[in-house]
Amino acid sequence: MLQVCNVGRIMGGTAACAWTVVRSLPEFQHTVVFLSRVAAETRAAFGDCEIEQWDKVTAERVRRSGADVVLLHNTSARRMEGPLPVATLLYQHSRITPAASDMRVYCSRWLAECCDAGAETVLHQAVPTPVGRERQFDTRGLRGRPVVGRLCTPALRKWPEMLVGFYAELAQRHPEVAWEFIGCPAKLQDPLRTACAGQAQFIEAAWSARERLWHWDALLYHHPTLTESFGRTAAEALRAGCIPIVDRRGGFQEQLVDGCGHLCTSVEEFSNAITTLFDPGEKLRQSRRCRAHGDREFSLQRFRDELLGRLRALAVGETVY
């Protein structure tokens, strides 16, 4: 299998999804191609997997790779010269003008509907249990103050300046909360520290930083203008028993069920969700429900079974989306 990703950073959603595909299909021989510079951390995360960097996808390069099937992650038409000589599955992660493929699947029902595609085209990602599972017990119940974190790609568009006022309001309502931010750009750190009355820590974005999900009581994600097609970090939080408190938009709505996190549309609703963290019994119950739901819905086995079904259909030409 040859997979193609746009960005060579493992923290991004598409590269992390490609990593998950590799782990889900260990019997395949994998090559992962990136269409930008490949970070050292990305190479380390993929281990022995063959990694290449191309400027675009061409039929000749695919032919030389010897691949039997190509999986394109959100590859746009302008990044490919086709058609390709082998069966091609495109996994669409956002609203783009996609490259030509034999079959297309979408990361969420929300995105499929945006692209006028049916529910049968949806393939929800899997996520691994975050590092740190070797912990023998959950320490969240031993703390007197909740820890609420934000984990996001370190791109300015994911960290709008409007977040400063949002966190200032929440910190004023909940002065007992400790805030952590992973991936926050440098220019926003001092304003957010001030907004949180000094009760904020900043952690550099890294693949290993997901270990903090075992420490946080809740993952809080709000963006005033950008809708997440899937929102992989919410699924990762679920698998660590970290309660997601997220926007009631996009793919988040498909990940959470009653009793497993909070979908919010206003500062008031985000604040009310944080209030539940001060009830130790409710927090523990919800954390356990989140873990069970995440392990069931976002496991590698579930993803493997569904992905293999799509690949088999692609191989025999049964279905073309």
C-alpha positions as MATLAB code, in Angstrom:
seq = 'MLQVCNVGRIMGGTAACAWTVVRSLPEFQHTVVFLSRVAAETRAAFGDCEIEQWDKVTAERVRRSGADVVLLHNTSARRMEGPLPVATLLYQHSRITPAASDMRVYCSRWLAECCDAGAETVLHQAVPTPVGRERQFDTRGLRGRPVVGRLCTPALRKWPEMLVGFYAELAQRHPEVAWEFIGCPAKLQDPLRTACAGQAQFIEAAWSARERLWHWDALLYHHPTLTESFGRTAAEALRAGCIPIVDRRGGFQEQLVDGCGHLCTSVEEFSNAITTLFDPGEKLRQSRRCRAHGDREFSLQRFRDELLGRLRALAVGETVY';
ca = [
       0.000    0.000    0.000;
       1.173    3.476   -0.874;
      -0.333    6.307    1.177;
      -0.059    9.984    0.270;
      -0.237   12.827    2.836;
       0.050   16.546    2.247;
       1.928   17.658    5.360;
       5.006   15.938    6.761;
       4.200   16.554   10.426;
       2.839   13.693   12.496;
       0.801   16.126   14.647;
      -1.499   16.846   11.706;
      -4.674   14.839   11.327;
      -3.896   13.251    7.956;
      -0.415   12.045    8.893;
      -1.793   10.650   12.147;
      -4.493    8.871   10.161;
      -1.860    7.391    7.833;
       0.035    6.195   10.911;
      -3.163    4.536   12.111;
      -3.643    2.807    8.756;
      -0.135    1.353    9.022;
      -0.866    0.025   12.509;
      -4.261   -1.322   11.445;
      -2.905   -3.307    8.484;
       0.345   -4.901    9.720;
       0.292   -7.579    7.015;
       0.679   -4.932    4.283;
       3.986   -3.546    3.081;
       3.629    0.211    3.563;
       5.140    3.227    1.857;
       4.020    6.679    2.994;
       4.641    9.650    0.713;
       4.534   13.246    1.936;
       4.077   16.229   -0.359;
       6.100   18.552    1.896;
       9.219   18.344    4.041;
       9.115   15.370    6.396;
       9.869   16.249   10.027;
      12.273   14.053   11.974;
       9.553   13.303   14.529;
       7.342   11.994   11.719;
      10.035    9.591   10.526;
      10.573    8.394   14.087;
       6.846    7.844   14.661;
       6.509    5.694   11.529;
       9.438    3.524   12.579;
      10.512    1.019    9.924;
       7.866    2.158    7.449;
       9.302    3.423    4.158;
       8.966    7.220    3.958;
       9.349    9.304    0.785;
       8.907   12.960   -0.146;
       7.436   13.940   -3.533;
       6.358   17.243   -4.983;
       3.315   15.658   -6.633;
       1.757   12.276   -7.334;
       2.334   10.935  -10.854;
       1.476    7.685  -12.588;
       5.166    6.975  -13.223;
       6.159    7.398   -9.577;
       3.326    5.151   -8.444;
       4.330    2.564  -11.045;
       7.941    2.616   -9.847;
       6.823    2.202   -6.235;
       5.377   -1.219   -7.014;
       2.241   -0.470   -4.989;
      -0.880   -2.589   -5.466;
      -3.196    0.065   -4.046;
      -2.930    3.800   -3.330;
      -4.631    5.561   -0.415;
      -4.761    9.333   -0.918;
      -5.295   11.409    2.225;
      -7.058   14.615    1.223;
      -5.018   14.933   -1.957;
      -6.232   17.769   -4.163;
      -6.507   17.556   -7.933;
      -3.636   20.004   -8.404;
      -1.212   17.704   -6.546;
      -1.731   14.712   -8.833;
      -1.136   13.880  -12.480;
      -3.406   10.948  -13.225;
      -4.979    8.606  -13.776;
      -2.922    6.288  -11.601;
      -2.076    2.769  -12.781;
      -3.436    0.961   -9.692;
      -6.651    0.983   -7.665;
      -6.953    4.270   -5.800;
      -8.960    5.113   -2.680;
      -9.261    8.762   -1.636;
      -9.893    9.454    2.053;
     -11.286   12.984    2.186;
     -10.697   14.900    5.421;
     -11.903   18.394    4.484;
     -13.681   20.322    1.750;
     -11.283   20.265   -1.212;
     -11.324   19.691   -4.956;
     -10.171   16.069   -4.716;
      -7.849   14.180   -7.012;
      -9.386   11.513   -9.232;
      -9.873    8.135   -7.569;
     -11.714    4.844   -8.033;
     -13.475    5.217   -4.690;
     -13.875    8.043   -2.203;
     -14.669    7.898    1.505;
     -15.202   10.718    3.997;
     -14.016   11.099    7.575;
     -17.472   12.116    8.859;
     -21.141   12.266    7.966;
     -20.930   16.041    8.255;
     -18.259   16.224    5.545;
     -20.038   13.689    3.342;
     -23.217   15.795    3.488;
     -21.229   18.930    2.636;
     -19.999   17.093   -0.472;
     -23.450   15.710   -1.396;
     -22.363   12.142   -0.648;
     -24.336    9.443    1.141;
     -23.847    7.864    4.551;
     -22.404    4.728    2.935;
     -19.292    6.732    2.038;
     -18.374    7.527    5.655;
     -15.336    5.901    7.274;
     -14.653    7.210   10.771;
     -11.022    7.207   11.758;
      -9.585    5.089   14.516;
      -7.219    6.504   17.097;
      -4.695    4.645   19.246;
      -4.916    4.676   23.001;
      -2.613    7.582   23.905;
       0.789    6.756   25.358;
       0.755    6.403   29.131;
      -1.749    3.554   29.372;
       0.713    1.722   31.603;
      -0.454    3.915   34.492;
      -1.726    1.562   37.202;
      -4.484    3.863   38.439;
      -6.307    7.046   37.547;
      -5.006   10.010   39.550;
      -7.702   12.477   38.482;
      -9.837   11.820   41.551;
      -6.952   12.670   43.887;
      -6.742   16.300   42.765;
      -8.539   19.194   44.339;
      -8.711   21.303   41.173;
      -9.686   20.269   37.659;
      -7.159   20.389   34.822;
      -8.590   21.388   31.442;
      -6.465   21.277   28.304;
      -6.469   22.228   24.646;
      -4.511   20.091   22.168;
      -4.259   21.402   18.643;
      -2.007   21.661   15.615;
       0.400   24.609   16.091;
      -1.027   26.596   13.180;
      -2.195   30.184   13.627;
      -5.529   29.515   11.944;
      -6.280   26.934   14.648;
      -5.486   29.463   17.393;
      -7.464   32.655   16.637;
      -6.971   35.694   18.864;
     -10.670   35.528   19.775;
      -9.778   32.620   22.071;
      -8.229   35.063   24.546;
     -11.578   36.601   25.491;
     -13.230   33.170   25.565;
     -10.719   31.812   28.086;
     -10.775   35.020   30.107;
     -14.517   34.540   30.602;
     -14.152   30.881   31.586;
     -11.217   31.560   33.918;
     -13.165   34.306   35.660;
     -16.088   31.940   36.230;
     -13.840   29.039   37.301;
     -10.731   30.412   39.052;
      -9.960   26.957   40.505;
      -9.281   25.419   37.088;
      -5.710   24.810   35.893;
      -5.366   25.295   32.137;
      -2.924   23.598   29.780;
      -2.312   24.385   26.111;
      -0.465   22.072   23.712;
       0.610   23.555   20.380;
      -0.185   27.191   21.191;
       1.788   29.623   18.978;
       4.228   31.847   20.866;
       2.386   35.069   20.038;
      -0.724   33.895   21.895;
       0.921   32.496   25.014;
       1.291   35.694   27.049;
      -2.266   36.897   26.263;
      -3.688   33.498   27.226;
      -1.596   33.374   30.387;
      -3.010   36.740   31.387;
      -6.548   35.667   30.442;
      -6.197   32.629   32.706;
      -4.910   34.767   35.616;
      -1.516   33.063   35.450;
      -3.010   29.577   35.833;
      -1.857   28.341   32.432;
       0.919   26.044   31.249;
       2.140   25.752   27.670;
       3.514   22.532   26.200;
       5.228   22.194   22.853;
       3.347   20.237   20.205;
       4.729   16.722   19.898;
       3.437   13.237   19.195;
       4.283   12.259   22.792;
       2.355   15.242   24.221;
      -0.859   13.217   23.960;
       0.166   11.618   27.228;
      -1.339   14.695   28.899;
      -4.793   13.355   27.989;
      -4.365   10.867   30.850;
      -3.750   13.752   33.232;
      -6.438   16.182   32.101;
      -9.954   15.980   33.469;
     -11.303   17.451   30.245;
     -10.256   18.369   26.724;
     -11.821   21.699   25.782;
     -11.933   22.699   22.125;
     -13.633   25.780   20.771;
     -13.027   27.646   17.543;
     -15.344   30.542   16.718;
     -15.140   30.187   12.928;
     -13.506   26.895   11.919;
     -15.555   23.678   11.917;
     -13.635   20.434   12.360;
     -14.550   17.792    9.791;
     -13.774   15.042   12.290;
     -11.803   16.387   15.263;
      -9.412   13.549   16.020;
      -8.341   14.873   19.415;
     -11.833   14.328   20.836;
     -11.643   10.623   19.983;
      -8.149   10.443   21.502;
      -9.470   12.085   24.661;
     -12.308    9.565   24.896;
      -9.872    6.664   24.769;
      -7.933    8.153   27.701;
     -11.031    8.785   29.798;
     -10.573   12.524   29.340;
     -13.970   14.203   28.990;
     -14.375   16.160   25.717;
     -16.026   19.588   26.013;
     -16.260   20.724   22.402;
     -18.161   22.725   19.810;
     -21.537   21.363   18.750;
     -20.418   21.405   15.135;
     -18.884   19.206   12.470;
     -17.526   15.766   13.238;
     -17.551   16.258   17.009;
     -21.297   15.643   16.968;
     -20.744   12.118   15.619;
     -18.188   11.151   18.258;
     -20.016   12.002   21.462;
     -23.132   10.354   22.848;
     -25.186   11.167   25.941;
     -23.075   10.831   29.060;
     -19.792   10.885   27.135;
     -18.685   14.494   26.937;
     -20.392   17.812   26.231;
     -21.386   19.523   22.974;
     -21.588   23.280   23.447;
     -22.798   26.295   21.504;
     -22.109   29.174   23.907;
     -19.763   30.315   26.664;
     -22.564   29.534   29.105;
     -22.741   25.908   27.954;
     -18.952   25.517   28.065;
     -18.988   26.953   31.593;
     -21.777   24.607   32.694;
     -19.814   21.628   31.356;
     -16.747   22.688   33.347;
     -18.909   22.945   36.466;
     -19.598   19.182   36.270;
     -15.880   18.530   36.772;
     -16.195   19.685   40.391;
     -18.410   16.692   41.243;
     -15.899   13.833   41.804;
     -18.486   11.077   41.444;
     -19.992   12.415   38.230;
     -16.553   13.111   36.792;
     -15.441    9.532   37.471;
     -18.617    8.033   36.013;
     -18.393   10.127   32.884;
     -14.677    9.426   32.470;
     -15.343    5.683   32.542;
     -18.207    6.000   30.063;
     -15.985    8.052   27.755;
     -13.264    5.397   27.890;
     -15.670    2.557   27.124;
     -17.313    4.451   24.268;
     -13.964    5.486   22.779;
     -12.526    1.976   22.953;
     -15.601    0.604   21.210;
     -16.079    3.193   18.459;
     -12.504    4.219   17.612;
     -10.537    1.000   17.990;
      -7.988   -0.161   15.436;
      -9.959   -3.409   14.999;
     -13.184   -1.620   14.022;
     -11.287    0.613   11.608;
      -9.359   -2.328   10.156;
     -12.536   -4.289    9.448;
     -14.210   -1.353    7.709;
     -11.126   -0.327    5.730;
     -10.499   -3.880    4.534;
     -14.116   -4.061    3.390;
     -13.603   -0.936    1.259;
     -10.341   -2.258   -0.163;
     -11.928   -5.590   -1.097;
     -14.784   -3.802   -2.847;
     -12.268   -1.608   -4.635;
     -10.231   -4.610   -5.749;
     -13.195   -6.296   -7.437;
     -14.833   -3.101   -8.640;
     -18.022   -3.655   -6.641;
     -18.546   -0.075   -5.497;
     -17.485    3.282   -6.840;
     -18.358    6.408   -4.833;
];
